[in-house]
PDB file of C-alpha atoms in Angstrom:
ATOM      1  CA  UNK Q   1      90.775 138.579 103.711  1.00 52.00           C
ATOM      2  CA  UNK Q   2      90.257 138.241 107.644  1.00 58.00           C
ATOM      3  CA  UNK Q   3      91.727 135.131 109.667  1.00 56.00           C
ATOM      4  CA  UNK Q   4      88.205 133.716 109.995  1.00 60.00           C
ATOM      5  CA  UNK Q   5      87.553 134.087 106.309  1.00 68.00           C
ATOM      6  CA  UNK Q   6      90.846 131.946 106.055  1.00 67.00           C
ATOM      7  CA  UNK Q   7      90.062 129.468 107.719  1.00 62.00           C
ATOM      8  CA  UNK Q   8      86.432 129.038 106.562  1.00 67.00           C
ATOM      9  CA  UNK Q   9      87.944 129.133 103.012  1.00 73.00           C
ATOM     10  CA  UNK Q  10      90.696 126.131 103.514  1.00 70.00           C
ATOM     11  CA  UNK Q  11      87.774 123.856 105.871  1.00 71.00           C
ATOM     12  CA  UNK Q  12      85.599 124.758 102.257  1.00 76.00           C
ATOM     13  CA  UNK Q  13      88.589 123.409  99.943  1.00 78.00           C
ATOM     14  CA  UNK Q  14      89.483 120.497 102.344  1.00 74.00           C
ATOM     15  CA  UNK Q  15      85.996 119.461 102.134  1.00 75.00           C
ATOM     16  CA  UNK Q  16      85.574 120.011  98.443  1.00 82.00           C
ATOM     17  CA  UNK Q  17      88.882 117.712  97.978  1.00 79.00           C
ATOM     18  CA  UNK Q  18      87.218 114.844 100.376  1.00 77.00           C
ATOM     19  CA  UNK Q  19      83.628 114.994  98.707  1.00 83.00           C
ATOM     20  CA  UNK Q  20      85.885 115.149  94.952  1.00 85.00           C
ATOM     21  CA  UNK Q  21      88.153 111.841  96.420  1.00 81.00           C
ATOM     22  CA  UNK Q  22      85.312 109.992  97.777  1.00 82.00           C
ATOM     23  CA  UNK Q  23      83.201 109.934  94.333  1.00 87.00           C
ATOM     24  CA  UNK Q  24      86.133 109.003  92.869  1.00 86.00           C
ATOM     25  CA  UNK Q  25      87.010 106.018  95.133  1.00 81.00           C
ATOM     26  CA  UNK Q  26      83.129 105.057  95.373  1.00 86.00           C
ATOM     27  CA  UNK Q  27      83.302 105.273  90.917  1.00 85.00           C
ATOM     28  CA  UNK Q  28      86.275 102.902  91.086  1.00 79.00           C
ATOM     29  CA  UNK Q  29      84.609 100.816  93.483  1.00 80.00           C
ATOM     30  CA  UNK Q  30      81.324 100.593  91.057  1.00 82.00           C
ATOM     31  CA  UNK Q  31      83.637  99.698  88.164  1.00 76.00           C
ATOM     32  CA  UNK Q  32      85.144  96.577  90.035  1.00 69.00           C
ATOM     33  CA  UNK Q  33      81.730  95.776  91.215  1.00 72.00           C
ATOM     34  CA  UNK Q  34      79.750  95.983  88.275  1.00 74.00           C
ATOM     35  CA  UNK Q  35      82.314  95.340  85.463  1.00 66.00           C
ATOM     36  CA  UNK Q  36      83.285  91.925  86.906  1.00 60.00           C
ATOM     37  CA  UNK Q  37      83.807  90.223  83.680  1.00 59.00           C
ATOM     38  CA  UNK Q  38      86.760  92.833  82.824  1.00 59.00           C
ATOM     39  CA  UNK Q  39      88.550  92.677  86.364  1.00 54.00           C
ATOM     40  CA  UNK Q  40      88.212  89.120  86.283  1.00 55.00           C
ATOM     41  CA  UNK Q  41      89.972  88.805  83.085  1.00 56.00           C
ATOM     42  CA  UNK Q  42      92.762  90.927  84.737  1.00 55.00           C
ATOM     43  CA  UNK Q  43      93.515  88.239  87.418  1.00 54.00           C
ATOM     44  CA  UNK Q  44      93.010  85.627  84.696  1.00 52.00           C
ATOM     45  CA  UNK Q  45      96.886  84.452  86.694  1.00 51.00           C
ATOM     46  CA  UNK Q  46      95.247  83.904  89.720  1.00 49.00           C
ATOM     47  CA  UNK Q  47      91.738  83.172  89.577  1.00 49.00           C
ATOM     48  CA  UNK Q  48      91.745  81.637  93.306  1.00 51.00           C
ATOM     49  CA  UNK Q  49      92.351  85.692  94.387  1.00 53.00           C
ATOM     50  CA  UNK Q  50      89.885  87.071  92.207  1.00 50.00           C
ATOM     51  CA  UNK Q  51      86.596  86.733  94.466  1.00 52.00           C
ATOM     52  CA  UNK Q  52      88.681  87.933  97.048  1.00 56.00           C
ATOM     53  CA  UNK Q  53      89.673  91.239  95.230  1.00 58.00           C
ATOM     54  CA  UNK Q  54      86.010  91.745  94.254  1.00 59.00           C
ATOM     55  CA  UNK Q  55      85.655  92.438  97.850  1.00 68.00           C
ATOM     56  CA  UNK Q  56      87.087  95.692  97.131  1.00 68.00           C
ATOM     57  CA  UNK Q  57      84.864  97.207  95.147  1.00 73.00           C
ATOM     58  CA  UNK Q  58      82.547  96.801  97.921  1.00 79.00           C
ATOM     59  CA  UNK Q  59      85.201  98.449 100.440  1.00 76.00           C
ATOM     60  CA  UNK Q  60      85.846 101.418  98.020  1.00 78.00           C
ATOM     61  CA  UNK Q  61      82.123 101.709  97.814  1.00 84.00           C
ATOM     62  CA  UNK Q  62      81.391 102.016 101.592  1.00 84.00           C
ATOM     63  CA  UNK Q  63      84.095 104.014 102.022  1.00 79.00           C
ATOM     64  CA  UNK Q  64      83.846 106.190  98.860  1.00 82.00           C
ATOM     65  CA  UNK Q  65      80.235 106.790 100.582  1.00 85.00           C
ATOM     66  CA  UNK Q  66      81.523 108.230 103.858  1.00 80.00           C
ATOM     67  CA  UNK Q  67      83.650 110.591 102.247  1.00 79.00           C
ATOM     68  CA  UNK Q  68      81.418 111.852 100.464  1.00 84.00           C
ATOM     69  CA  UNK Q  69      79.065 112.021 103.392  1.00 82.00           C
ATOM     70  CA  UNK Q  70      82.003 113.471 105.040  1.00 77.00           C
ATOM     71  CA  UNK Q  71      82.381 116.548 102.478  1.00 77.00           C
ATOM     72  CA  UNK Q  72      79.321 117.630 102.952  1.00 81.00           C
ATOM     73  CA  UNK Q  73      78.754 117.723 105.972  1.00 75.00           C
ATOM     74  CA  UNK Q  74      81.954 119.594 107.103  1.00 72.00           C
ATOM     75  CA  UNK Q  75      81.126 121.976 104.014  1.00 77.00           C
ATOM     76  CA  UNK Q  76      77.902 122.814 105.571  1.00 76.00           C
ATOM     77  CA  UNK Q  77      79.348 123.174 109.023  1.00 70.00           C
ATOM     78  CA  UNK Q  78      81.569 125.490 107.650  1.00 68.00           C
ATOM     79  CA  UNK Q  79      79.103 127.526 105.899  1.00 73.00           C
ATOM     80  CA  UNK Q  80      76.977 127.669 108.714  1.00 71.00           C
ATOM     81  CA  UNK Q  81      79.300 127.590 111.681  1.00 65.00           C
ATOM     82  CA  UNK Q  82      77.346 124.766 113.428  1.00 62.00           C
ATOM     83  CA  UNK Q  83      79.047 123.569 116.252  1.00 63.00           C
ATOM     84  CA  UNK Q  84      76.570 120.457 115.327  1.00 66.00           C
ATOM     85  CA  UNK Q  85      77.656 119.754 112.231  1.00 62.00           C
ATOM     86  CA  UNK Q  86      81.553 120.596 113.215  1.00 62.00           C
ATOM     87  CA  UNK Q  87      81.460 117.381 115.687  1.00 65.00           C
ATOM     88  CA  UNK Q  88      80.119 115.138 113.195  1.00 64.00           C
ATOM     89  CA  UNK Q  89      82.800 116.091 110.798  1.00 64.00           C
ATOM     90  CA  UNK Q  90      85.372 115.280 112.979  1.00 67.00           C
ATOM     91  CA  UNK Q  91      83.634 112.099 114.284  1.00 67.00           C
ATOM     92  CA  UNK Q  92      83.528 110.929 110.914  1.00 65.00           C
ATOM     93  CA  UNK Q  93      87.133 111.762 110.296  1.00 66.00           C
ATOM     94  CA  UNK Q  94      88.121 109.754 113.199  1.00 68.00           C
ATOM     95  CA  UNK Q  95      86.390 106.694 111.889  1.00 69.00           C
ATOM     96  CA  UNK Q  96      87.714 107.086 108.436  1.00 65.00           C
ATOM     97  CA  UNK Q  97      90.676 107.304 110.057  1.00 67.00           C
ATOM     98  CA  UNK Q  98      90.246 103.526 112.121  1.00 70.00           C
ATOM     99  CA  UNK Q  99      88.730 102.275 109.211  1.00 66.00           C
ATOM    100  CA  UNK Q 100      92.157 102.931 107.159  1.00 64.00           C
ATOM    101  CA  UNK Q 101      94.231 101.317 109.941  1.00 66.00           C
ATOM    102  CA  UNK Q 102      92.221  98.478 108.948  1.00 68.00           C
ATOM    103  CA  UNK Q 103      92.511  99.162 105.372  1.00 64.00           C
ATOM    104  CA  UNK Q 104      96.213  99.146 105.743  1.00 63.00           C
ATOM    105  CA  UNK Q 105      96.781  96.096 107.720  1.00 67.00           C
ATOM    106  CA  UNK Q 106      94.417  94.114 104.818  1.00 63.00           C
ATOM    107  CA  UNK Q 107      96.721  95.795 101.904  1.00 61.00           C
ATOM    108  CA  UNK Q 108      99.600  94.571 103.748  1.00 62.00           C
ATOM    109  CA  UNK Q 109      98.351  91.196 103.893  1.00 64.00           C
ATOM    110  CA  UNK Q 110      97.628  91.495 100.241  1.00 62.00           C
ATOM    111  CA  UNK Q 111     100.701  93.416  99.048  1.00 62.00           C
ATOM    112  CA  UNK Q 112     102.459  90.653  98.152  1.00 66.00           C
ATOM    113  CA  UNK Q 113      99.577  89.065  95.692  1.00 67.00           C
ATOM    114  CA  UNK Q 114      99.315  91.869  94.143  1.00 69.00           C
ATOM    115  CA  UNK Q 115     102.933  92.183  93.205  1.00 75.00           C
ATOM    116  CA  UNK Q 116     102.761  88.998  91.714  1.00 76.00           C
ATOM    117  CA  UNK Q 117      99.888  90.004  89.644  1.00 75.00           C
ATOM    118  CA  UNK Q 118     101.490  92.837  88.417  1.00 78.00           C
ATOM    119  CA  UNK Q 119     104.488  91.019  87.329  1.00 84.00           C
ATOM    120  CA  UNK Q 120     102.601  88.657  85.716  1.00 83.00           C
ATOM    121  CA  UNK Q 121     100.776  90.917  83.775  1.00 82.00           C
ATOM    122  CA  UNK Q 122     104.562  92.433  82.554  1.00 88.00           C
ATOM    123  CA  UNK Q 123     105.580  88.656  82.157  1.00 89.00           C
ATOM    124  CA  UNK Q 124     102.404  87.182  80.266  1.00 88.00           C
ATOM    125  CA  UNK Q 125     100.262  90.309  78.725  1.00 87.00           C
ATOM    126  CA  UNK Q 126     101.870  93.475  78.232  1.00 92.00           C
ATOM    127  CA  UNK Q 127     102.113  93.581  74.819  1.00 89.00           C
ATOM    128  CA  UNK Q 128      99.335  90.841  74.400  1.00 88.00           C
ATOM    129  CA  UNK Q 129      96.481  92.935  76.092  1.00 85.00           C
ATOM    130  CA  UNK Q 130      95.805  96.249  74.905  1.00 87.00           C
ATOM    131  CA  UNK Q 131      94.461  97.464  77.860  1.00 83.00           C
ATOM    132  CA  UNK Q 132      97.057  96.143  80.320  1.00 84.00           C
ATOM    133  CA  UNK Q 133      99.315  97.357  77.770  1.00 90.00           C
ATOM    134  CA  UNK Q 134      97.879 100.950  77.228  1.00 89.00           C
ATOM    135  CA  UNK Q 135      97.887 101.099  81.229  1.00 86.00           C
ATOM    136  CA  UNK Q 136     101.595 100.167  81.546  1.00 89.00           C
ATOM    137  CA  UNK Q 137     102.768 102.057  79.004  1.00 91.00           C
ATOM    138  CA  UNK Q 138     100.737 105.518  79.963  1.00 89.00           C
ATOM    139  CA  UNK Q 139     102.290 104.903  83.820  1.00 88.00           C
ATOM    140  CA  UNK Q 140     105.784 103.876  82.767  1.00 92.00           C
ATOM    141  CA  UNK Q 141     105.829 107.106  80.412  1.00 89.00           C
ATOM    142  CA  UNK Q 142     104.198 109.747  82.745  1.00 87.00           C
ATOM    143  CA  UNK Q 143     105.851 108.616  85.731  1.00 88.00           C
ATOM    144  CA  UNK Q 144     109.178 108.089  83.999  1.00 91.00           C
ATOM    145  CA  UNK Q 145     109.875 104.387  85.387  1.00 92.00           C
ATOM    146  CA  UNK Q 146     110.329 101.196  84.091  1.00 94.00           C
ATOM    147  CA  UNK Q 147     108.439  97.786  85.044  1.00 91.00           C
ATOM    148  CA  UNK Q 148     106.726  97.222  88.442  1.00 89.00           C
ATOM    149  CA  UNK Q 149     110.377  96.471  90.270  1.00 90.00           C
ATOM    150  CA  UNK Q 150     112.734  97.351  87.328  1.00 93.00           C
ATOM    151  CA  UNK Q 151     113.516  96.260  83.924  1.00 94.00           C
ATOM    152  CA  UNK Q 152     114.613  92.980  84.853  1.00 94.00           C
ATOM    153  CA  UNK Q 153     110.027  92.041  85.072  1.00 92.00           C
ATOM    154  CA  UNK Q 154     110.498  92.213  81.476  1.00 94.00           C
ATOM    155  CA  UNK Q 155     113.068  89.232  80.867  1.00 93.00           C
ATOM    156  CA  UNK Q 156     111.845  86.377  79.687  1.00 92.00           C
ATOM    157  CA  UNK Q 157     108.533  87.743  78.812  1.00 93.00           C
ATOM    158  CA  UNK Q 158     106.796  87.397  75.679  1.00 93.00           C
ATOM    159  CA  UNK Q 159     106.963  90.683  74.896  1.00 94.00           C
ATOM    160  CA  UNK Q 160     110.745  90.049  75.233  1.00 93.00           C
ATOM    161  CA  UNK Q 161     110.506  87.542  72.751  1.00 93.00           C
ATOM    162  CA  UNK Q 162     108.505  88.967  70.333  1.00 93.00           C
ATOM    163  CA  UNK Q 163     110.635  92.080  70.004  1.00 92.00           C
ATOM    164  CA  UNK Q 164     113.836  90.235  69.395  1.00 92.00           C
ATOM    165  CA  UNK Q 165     114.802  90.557  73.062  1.00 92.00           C
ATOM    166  CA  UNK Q 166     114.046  94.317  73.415  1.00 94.00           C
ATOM    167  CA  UNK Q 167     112.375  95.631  76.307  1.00 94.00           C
ATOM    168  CA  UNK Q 168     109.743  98.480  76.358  1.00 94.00           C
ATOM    169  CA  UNK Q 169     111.062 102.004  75.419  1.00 92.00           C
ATOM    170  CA  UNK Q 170     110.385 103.273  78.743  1.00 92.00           C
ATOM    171  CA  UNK Q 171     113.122 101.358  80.232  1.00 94.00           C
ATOM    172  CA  UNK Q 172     115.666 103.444  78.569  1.00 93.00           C
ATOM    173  CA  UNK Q 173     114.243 106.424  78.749  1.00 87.00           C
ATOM    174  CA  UNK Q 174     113.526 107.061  75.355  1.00 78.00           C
ATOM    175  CA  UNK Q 175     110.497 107.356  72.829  1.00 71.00           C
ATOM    176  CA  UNK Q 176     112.790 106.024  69.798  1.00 69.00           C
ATOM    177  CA  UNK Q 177     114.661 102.574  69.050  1.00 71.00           C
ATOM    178  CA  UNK Q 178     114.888  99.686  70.349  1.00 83.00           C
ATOM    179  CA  UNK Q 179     115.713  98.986  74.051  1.00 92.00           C
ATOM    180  CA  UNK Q 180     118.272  96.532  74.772  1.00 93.00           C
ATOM    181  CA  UNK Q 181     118.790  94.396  77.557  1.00 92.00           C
ATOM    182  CA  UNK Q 182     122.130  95.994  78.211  1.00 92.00           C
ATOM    183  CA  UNK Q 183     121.013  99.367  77.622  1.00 92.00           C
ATOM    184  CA  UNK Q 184     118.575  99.176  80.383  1.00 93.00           C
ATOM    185  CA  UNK Q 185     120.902  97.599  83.184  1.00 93.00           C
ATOM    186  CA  UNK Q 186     122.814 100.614  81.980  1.00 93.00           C
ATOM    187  CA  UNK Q 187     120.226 103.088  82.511  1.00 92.00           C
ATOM    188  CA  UNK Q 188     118.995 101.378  85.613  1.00 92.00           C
ATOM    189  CA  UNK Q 189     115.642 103.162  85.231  1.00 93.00           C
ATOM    190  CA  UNK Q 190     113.485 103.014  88.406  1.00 92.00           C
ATOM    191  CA  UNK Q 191     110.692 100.957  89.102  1.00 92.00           C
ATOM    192  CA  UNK Q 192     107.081 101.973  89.240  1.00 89.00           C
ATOM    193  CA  UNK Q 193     106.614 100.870  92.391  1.00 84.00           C
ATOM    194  CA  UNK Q 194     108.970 102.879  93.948  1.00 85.00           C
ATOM    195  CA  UNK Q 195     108.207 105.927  92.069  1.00 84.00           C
ATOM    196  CA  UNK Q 196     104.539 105.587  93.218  1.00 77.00           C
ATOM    197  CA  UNK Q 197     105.718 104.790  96.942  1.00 73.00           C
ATOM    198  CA  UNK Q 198     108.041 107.926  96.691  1.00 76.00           C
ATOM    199  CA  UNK Q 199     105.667 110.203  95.426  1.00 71.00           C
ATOM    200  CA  UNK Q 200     103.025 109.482  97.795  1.00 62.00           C
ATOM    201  CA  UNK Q 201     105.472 109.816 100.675  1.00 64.00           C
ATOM    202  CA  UNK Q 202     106.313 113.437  99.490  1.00 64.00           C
ATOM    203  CA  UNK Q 203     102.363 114.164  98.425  1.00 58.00           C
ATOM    204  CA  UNK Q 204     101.306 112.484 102.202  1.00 53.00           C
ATOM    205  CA  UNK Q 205     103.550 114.518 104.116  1.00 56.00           C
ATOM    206  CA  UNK Q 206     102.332 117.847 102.044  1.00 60.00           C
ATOM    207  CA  UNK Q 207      98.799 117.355 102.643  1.00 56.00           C
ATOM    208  CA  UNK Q 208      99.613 116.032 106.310  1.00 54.00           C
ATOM    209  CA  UNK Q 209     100.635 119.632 106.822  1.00 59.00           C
ATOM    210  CA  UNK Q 210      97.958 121.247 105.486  1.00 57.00           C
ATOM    211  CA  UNK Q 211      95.551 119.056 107.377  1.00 55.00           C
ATOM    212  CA  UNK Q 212      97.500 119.886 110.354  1.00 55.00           C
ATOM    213  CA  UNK Q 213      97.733 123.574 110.198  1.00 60.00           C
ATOM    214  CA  UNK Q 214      94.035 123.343 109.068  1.00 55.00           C
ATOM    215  CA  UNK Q 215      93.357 121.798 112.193  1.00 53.00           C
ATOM    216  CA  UNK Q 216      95.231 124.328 114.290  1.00 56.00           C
ATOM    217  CA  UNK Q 217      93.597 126.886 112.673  1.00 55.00           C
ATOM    218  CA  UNK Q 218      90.233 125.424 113.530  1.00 53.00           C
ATOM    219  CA  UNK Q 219      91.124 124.975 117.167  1.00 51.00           C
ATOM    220  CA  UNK Q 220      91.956 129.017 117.431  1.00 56.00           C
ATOM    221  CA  UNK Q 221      89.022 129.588 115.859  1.00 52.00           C
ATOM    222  CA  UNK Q 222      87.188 127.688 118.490  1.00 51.00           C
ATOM    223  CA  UNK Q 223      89.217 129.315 121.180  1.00 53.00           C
ATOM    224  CA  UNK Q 224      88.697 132.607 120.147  1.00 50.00           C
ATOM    225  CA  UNK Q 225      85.365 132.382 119.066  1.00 46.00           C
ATOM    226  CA  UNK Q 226      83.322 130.367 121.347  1.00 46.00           C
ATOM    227  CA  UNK Q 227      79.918 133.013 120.977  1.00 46.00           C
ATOM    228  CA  UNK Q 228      79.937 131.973 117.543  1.00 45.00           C
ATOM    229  CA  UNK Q 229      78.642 128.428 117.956  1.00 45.00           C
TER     230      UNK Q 229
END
């Protein structure tokens, strides 16, 4: 495979992976938008926050759609080598790129709200809800953590009560018996929130690199190739 192949190869798979993340994010975005009955029975907690969360979907939507519009046009710029094409791609880039600056700063604002809705879904419905339940306990299991900060969401919850003061399985790292208070200060099982935080650190700083060797790949390409375009 030649170096220009290469690189034509990884722009291809870079764009397939933006096109494949913005229908997802732009899906999502539907679902909050459309299914409004179901998310609003989610922030049942804090119903004063839940028309501002609906503004979301509409977020994920718009920027679902640029993504997508992003994909394909750096896939056809690729294909076709248009210099064109090339210079919207990265135009578009850079305003995804402002636009999650912004995103950022608003998830920052809202960070804390939506730790409190998370605990109170541990606190109030796990183990009332199925689907809050199903959702906690298929994150807690695959990501091998416990609770949104630690065990300690679960205490005085009514799952808590119901269970004769045992906590959820997950928080002592086992799929049998009962999980005891003590057993899980002993275990000191992670939270989810700092699995998740820790695991897209490590994913970010992997794909960082492979966006920026992409992109010095590009730029030789350009240098060396300027008849091309």
């Amino acid at each position: 495979m030649g170096f220009f192949t290469f690189v034509k190869l990884m722009m291809t798979l870079v764009d397939l992976l933006i096109f494949l993340s913005g229908t997802t994010i732009m899906a999502l975005g539907l679902w909050v938008s459309l299914d409004r009955g179901t998310y609003l029975r989610l922030l049942g907690p804090f119903p004063d926050r839940a028309l501002e969360f609906l503004n979301v979907g509409y977020y994920c939507i718009a920027t679902g759609g640029v993504m997508v519009l992003l994909g394909l046009v750096g896939f056809c710029g690729a294909q076709k080598q248009s210099k064109c094409l090339l210079l919207g791609f990265f135009s578009i880039i850079l305003i995804i790129f402002i636009t999650q600056l912004a995103a950022a700063a608003v998830l920052l604002y809202y960070s804390a709200d939506a730790a409190d809705i998370l605990t109170e879904w541990l606190k109030y419905m796990y183990g009332m809800d199925t689907m809050i339940t199903n959702i906690w306990n298929t994150t807690m299991t695959k990501m091998n953590c416990c609770g949104f900060f630690n065990y300690t969401d679960f205490l005085g919850s009514r799952f808590e009560a119901q269970n004769q003061g045992n906590l959820p399985p997950s928080c002592c790292m086992t799929d049998i018996g009962p999980c005891s208070r003590a057993e899980a200060e002993r275990r000191q099982v992670k939270g989810c929130y700092e699995v998740i935080l820790q695991s897209l650190t490590y994913h970010g700083n992997i794909v960082g690199g492979i966006l920026v060797s992409i992109e010095g790949l590009e730029v030789n390409m350009q240098n060396t190739k300027q008849s091309t375009f």
